[in-house]
PDB file of C-alpha atoms in Angstrom:
ATOM      1  CA  MET K   1       1.159 -25.728   2.256  1.00 43.00           C
ATOM      2  CA  ASP K   2      -1.186 -24.582   4.992  1.00 51.00           C
ATOM      3  CA  GLN K   3      -1.247 -20.814   5.291  1.00 55.00           C
ATOM      4  CA  ASP K   4      -2.972 -20.801   8.674  1.00 60.00           C
ATOM      5  CA  PHE K   5       0.191 -20.091  10.235  1.00 52.00           C
ATOM      6  CA  ARG K   6      -0.303 -16.519   9.209  1.00 54.00           C
ATOM      7  CA  LYS K   7      -3.216 -15.954  11.712  1.00 58.00           C
ATOM      8  CA  LYS K   8      -1.813 -17.748  14.690  1.00 60.00           C
ATOM      9  CA  LEU K   9       0.079 -15.983  17.559  1.00 61.00           C
ATOM     10  CA  PHE K  10       2.984 -16.972  19.657  1.00 57.00           C
ATOM     11  CA  ARG K  11       3.308 -15.241  22.894  1.00 59.00           C
ATOM     12  CA  GLY K  12       1.405 -12.188  21.592  1.00 59.00           C
ATOM     13  CA  ALA K  13       3.306 -11.897  18.205  1.00 68.00           C
ATOM     14  CA  LYS K  14       2.037 -13.041  15.014  1.00 78.00           C
ATOM     15  CA  ILE K  15       3.606 -16.381  13.638  1.00 79.00           C
ATOM     16  CA  GLU K  16       4.319 -14.555  10.450  1.00 82.00           C
ATOM     17  CA  ASP K  17       6.293 -11.840  11.983  1.00 84.00           C
ATOM     18  CA  VAL K  18       8.362 -14.504  13.970  1.00 84.00           C
ATOM     19  CA  ILE K  19       8.986 -16.270  10.678  1.00 87.00           C
ATOM     20  CA  MET K  20      10.274 -13.220   9.008  1.00 89.00           C
ATOM     21  CA  GLU K  21      12.432 -12.342  12.021  1.00 90.00           C
ATOM     22  CA  LEU K  22      13.875 -15.948  11.868  1.00 89.00           C
ATOM     23  CA  GLU K  23      14.561 -15.512   8.313  1.00 91.00           C
ATOM     24  CA  LYS K  24      16.125 -12.282   8.497  1.00 93.00           C
ATOM     25  CA  LEU K  25      18.289 -13.891  11.320  1.00 92.00           C
ATOM     26  CA  SER K  26      19.311 -16.790   9.035  1.00 90.00           C
ATOM     27  CA  GLN K  27      20.208 -14.509   6.439  1.00 92.00           C
ATOM     28  CA  LEU K  28      22.417 -12.481   8.831  1.00 93.00           C
ATOM     29  CA  CYS K  29      24.152 -15.545   9.977  1.00 90.00           C
ATOM     30  CA  GLU K  30      24.751 -16.564   6.277  1.00 90.00           C
ATOM     31  CA  GLU K  31      26.235 -13.220   5.562  1.00 91.00           C
ATOM     32  CA  LYS K  32      28.543 -13.618   8.623  1.00 91.00           C
ATOM     33  CA  THR K  33      29.710 -16.997   7.394  1.00 87.00           C
ATOM     34  CA  LYS K  34      30.882 -15.499   4.180  1.00 88.00           C
ATOM     35  CA  ASN K  35      32.724 -12.602   5.900  1.00 89.00           C
ATOM     36  CA  SER K  36      34.420 -14.549   8.569  1.00 85.00           C
ATOM     37  CA  GLN K  37      37.959 -15.555   8.542  1.00 85.00           C
ATOM     38  CA  SER K  38      37.834 -18.141  11.258  1.00 84.00           C
ATOM     39  CA  LEU K  39      36.585 -21.572  10.517  1.00 84.00           C
ATOM     40  CA  GLU K  40      35.003 -21.945  13.942  1.00 85.00           C
ATOM     41  CA  ARG K  41      32.924 -18.842  13.591  1.00 86.00           C
ATOM     42  CA  GLN K  42      31.882 -19.967  10.067  1.00 87.00           C
ATOM     43  CA  ARG K  43      30.631 -23.287  11.398  1.00 84.00           C
ATOM     44  CA  PHE K  44      28.899 -21.431  14.421  1.00 88.00           C
ATOM     45  CA  TYR K  45      27.144 -19.128  11.973  1.00 88.00           C
ATOM     46  CA  GLU K  46      26.361 -21.763   9.569  1.00 87.00           C
ATOM     47  CA  GLY K  47      24.741 -23.808  12.518  1.00 85.00           C
ATOM     48  CA  MET K  48      22.867 -20.878  13.677  1.00 88.00           C
ATOM     49  CA  ALA K  49      21.374 -20.125   9.848  1.00 87.00           C
ATOM     50  CA  ILE K  50      20.293 -23.950   9.818  1.00 85.00           C
ATOM     51  CA  ALA K  51      18.641 -23.659  13.316  1.00 86.00           C
ATOM     52  CA  TYR K  52      16.854 -20.381  12.441  1.00 86.00           C
ATOM     53  CA  THR K  53      15.684 -21.831   9.079  1.00 86.00           C
ATOM     54  CA  THR K  54      14.562 -25.008  10.621  1.00 84.00           C
ATOM     55  CA  VAL K  55      12.316 -23.419  13.053  1.00 84.00           C
ATOM     56  CA  ALA K  56      10.955 -20.967  10.535  1.00 84.00           C
ATOM     57  CA  LEU K  57       9.983 -24.077   8.438  1.00 82.00           C
ATOM     58  CA  LYS K  58       8.507 -25.845  11.455  1.00 81.00           C
ATOM     59  CA  LEU K  59       6.450 -22.701  12.381  1.00 80.00           C
ATOM     60  CA  LYS K  60       5.153 -22.702   8.574  1.00 81.00           C
ATOM     61  CA  GLY K  61       4.090 -26.410   9.060  1.00 79.00           C
ATOM     62  CA  GLU K  62       6.516 -27.425   6.198  1.00 77.00           C
ATOM     63  CA  PHE K  63       7.268 -30.667   8.418  1.00 71.00           C
ATOM     64  CA  ASP K  64       6.135 -32.295  11.518  1.00 72.00           C
ATOM     65  CA  TYR K  65       9.411 -33.547  12.866  1.00 72.00           C
ATOM     66  CA  ILE K  66      13.009 -34.280  12.216  1.00 73.00           C
ATOM     67  CA  GLU K  67      14.459 -37.865  12.217  1.00 75.00           C
ATOM     68  CA  PRO K  68      17.025 -38.176  14.840  1.00 77.00           C
ATOM     69  CA  LYS K  69      19.323 -39.930  12.655  1.00 77.00           C
ATOM     70  CA  VAL K  70      19.404 -36.605  10.315  1.00 71.00           C
ATOM     71  CA  ILE K  71      20.575 -34.617  13.466  1.00 72.00           C
ATOM     72  CA  ASP K  72      23.320 -37.127  14.274  1.00 75.00           C
ATOM     73  CA  GLU K  73      24.394 -36.894  10.783  1.00 73.00           C
ATOM     74  CA  LEU K  74      24.608 -33.141  10.890  1.00 68.00           C
ATOM     75  CA  TYR K  75      26.457 -33.490  14.303  1.00 71.00           C
ATOM     76  CA  HIS K  76      29.124 -35.757  12.888  1.00 73.00           C
ATOM     77  CA  ALA K  77      29.510 -33.674   9.694  1.00 70.00           C
ATOM     78  CA  VAL K  78      30.326 -30.586  12.109  1.00 66.00           C
ATOM     79  CA  GLU K  79      32.352 -32.533  14.454  1.00 68.00           C
ATOM     80  CA  LYS K  80      34.401 -33.774  11.648  1.00 68.00           C
ATOM     81  CA  ASN K  81      35.019 -30.395  10.440  1.00 61.00           C
ATOM     82  CA  LEU K  82      35.986 -29.194  13.799  1.00 57.00           C
ATOM     83  CA  THR K  83      38.611 -31.995  14.242  1.00 56.00           C
ATOM     84  CA  ASN K  84      39.982 -31.294  10.883  1.00 51.00           C
ATOM     85  CA  THR K  85      40.195 -27.632  10.673  1.00 48.00           C
ATOM     86  CA  VAL K  86      43.134 -27.408   8.319  1.00 42.00           C
ATOM     87  CA  HIS K  87      41.543 -29.956   5.825  1.00 44.00           C
ATOM     88  CA  THR K  88      38.351 -28.161   4.281  1.00 45.00           C
ATOM     89  CA  GLU K  89      38.656 -29.027   0.747  1.00 50.00           C
ATOM     90  CA  HIS K  90      35.570 -30.930  -0.800  1.00 56.00           C
ATOM     91  CA  VAL K  91      35.296 -34.542  -0.462  1.00 73.00           C
ATOM     92  CA  ASP K  92      35.007 -36.949  -3.304  1.00 84.00           C
ATOM     93  CA  THR K  93      32.303 -39.121  -1.825  1.00 88.00           C
ATOM     94  CA  CYS K  94      28.679 -38.602  -0.922  1.00 89.00           C
ATOM     95  CA  SER K  95      28.528 -37.722   2.886  1.00 86.00           C
ATOM     96  CA  PHE K  96      25.438 -39.475   3.132  1.00 87.00           C
ATOM     97  CA  CYS K  97      25.687 -42.695   1.093  1.00 90.00           C
ATOM     98  CA  ARG K  98      29.579 -42.718   1.208  1.00 88.00           C
ATOM     99  CA  ARG K  99      29.692 -43.730  -2.649  1.00 90.00           C
ATOM    100  CA  SER K 100      32.528 -42.291  -4.498  1.00 90.00           C
ATOM    101  CA  LYS K 101      32.261 -39.471  -7.347  1.00 89.00           C
ATOM    102  CA  ASP K 102      33.105 -42.328  -9.800  1.00 91.00           C
ATOM    103  CA  GLU K 103      30.127 -44.550  -8.825  1.00 92.00           C
ATOM    104  CA  VAL K 104      27.487 -41.669  -8.634  1.00 92.00           C
ATOM    105  CA  GLY K 105      28.599 -39.005 -10.949  1.00 91.00           C
ATOM    106  CA  GLU K 106      28.540 -35.169 -10.043  1.00 89.00           C
ATOM    107  CA  LEU K 107      28.393 -34.313  -6.461  1.00 88.00           C
ATOM    108  CA  ALA K 108      27.032 -31.087  -5.002  1.00 86.00           C
ATOM    109  CA  LEU K 109      29.988 -29.722  -3.017  1.00 82.00           C
ATOM    110  CA  GLY K 110      30.095 -27.898   0.383  1.00 78.00           C
ATOM    111  CA  PRO K 111      33.002 -27.315   2.783  1.00 73.00           C
ATOM    112  CA  GLY K 112      34.104 -30.712   3.835  1.00 75.00           C
ATOM    113  CA  VAL K 113      31.010 -32.237   2.419  1.00 82.00           C
ATOM    114  CA  SER K 114      29.291 -33.483  -0.609  1.00 86.00           C
ATOM    115  CA  ILE K 115      25.972 -34.961  -1.786  1.00 89.00           C
ATOM    116  CA  CYS K 116      25.184 -37.055  -4.725  1.00 90.00           C
ATOM    117  CA  GLY K 117      21.971 -36.442  -6.895  1.00 90.00           C
ATOM    118  CA  GLU K 118      20.361 -39.676  -5.579  1.00 91.00           C
ATOM    119  CA  CYS K 119      20.801 -38.577  -1.998  1.00 89.00           C
ATOM    120  CA  LEU K 120      19.629 -35.083  -2.816  1.00 89.00           C
ATOM    121  CA  LYS K 121      16.462 -36.302  -4.495  1.00 88.00           C
ATOM    122  CA  PHE K 122      15.606 -38.652  -1.725  1.00 88.00           C
ATOM    123  CA  GLY K 123      16.068 -35.822   0.897  1.00 84.00           C
ATOM    124  CA  GLU K 124      13.627 -33.792  -1.112  1.00 85.00           C
ATOM    125  CA  GLU K 125      11.211 -36.796  -1.023  1.00 83.00           C
ATOM    126  CA  VAL K 126      11.572 -36.933   2.607  1.00 83.00           C
ATOM    127  CA  ILE K 127      10.880 -33.296   3.166  1.00 85.00           C
ATOM    128  CA  LYS K 128       7.785 -33.237   0.982  1.00 80.00           C
ATOM    129  CA  ALA K 129       6.506 -36.562   2.427  1.00 78.00           C
ATOM    130  CA  ASN K 130       6.768 -35.044   6.013  1.00 72.00           C
ATOM    131  CA  ALA K 131       5.125 -31.806   4.721  1.00 71.00           C
ATOM    132  CA  HIS K 132       2.196 -33.762   3.642  1.00 68.00           C
ATOM    133  CA  LYS K 133       1.780 -35.808   6.825  1.00 63.00           C
ATOM    134  CA  ARG K 134       0.274 -33.002   8.503  1.00 55.00           C
TER     135      ARG K 134
END
């Protein structure tokens, strides 16, 4: 990763300081997610944590852009959780490739979403590839 971001300024502030503040805000949102009793608030704080983390990664230069399809998938996952607020247990299919646990093996589970190892590895490759395009 290029460390030049540490020297750059953004509206008079060091980018490094802005990144540190974004990371603190992300951690605060993650804590609020864990401590909130309301599913809507949990989703809000999860979204904010993702947004803060994404901006921090962009400022660090770890990727150039995000595919619109990824944003659409994130939106649909959140929309699915909002329309089904009572049903929050883990799903038995990968939320990305839609294959069942029987087909792909173990799944990494989240609230209302799951991801298989193959999709997880693919996601890591996409992030690494985008980081190297700079």
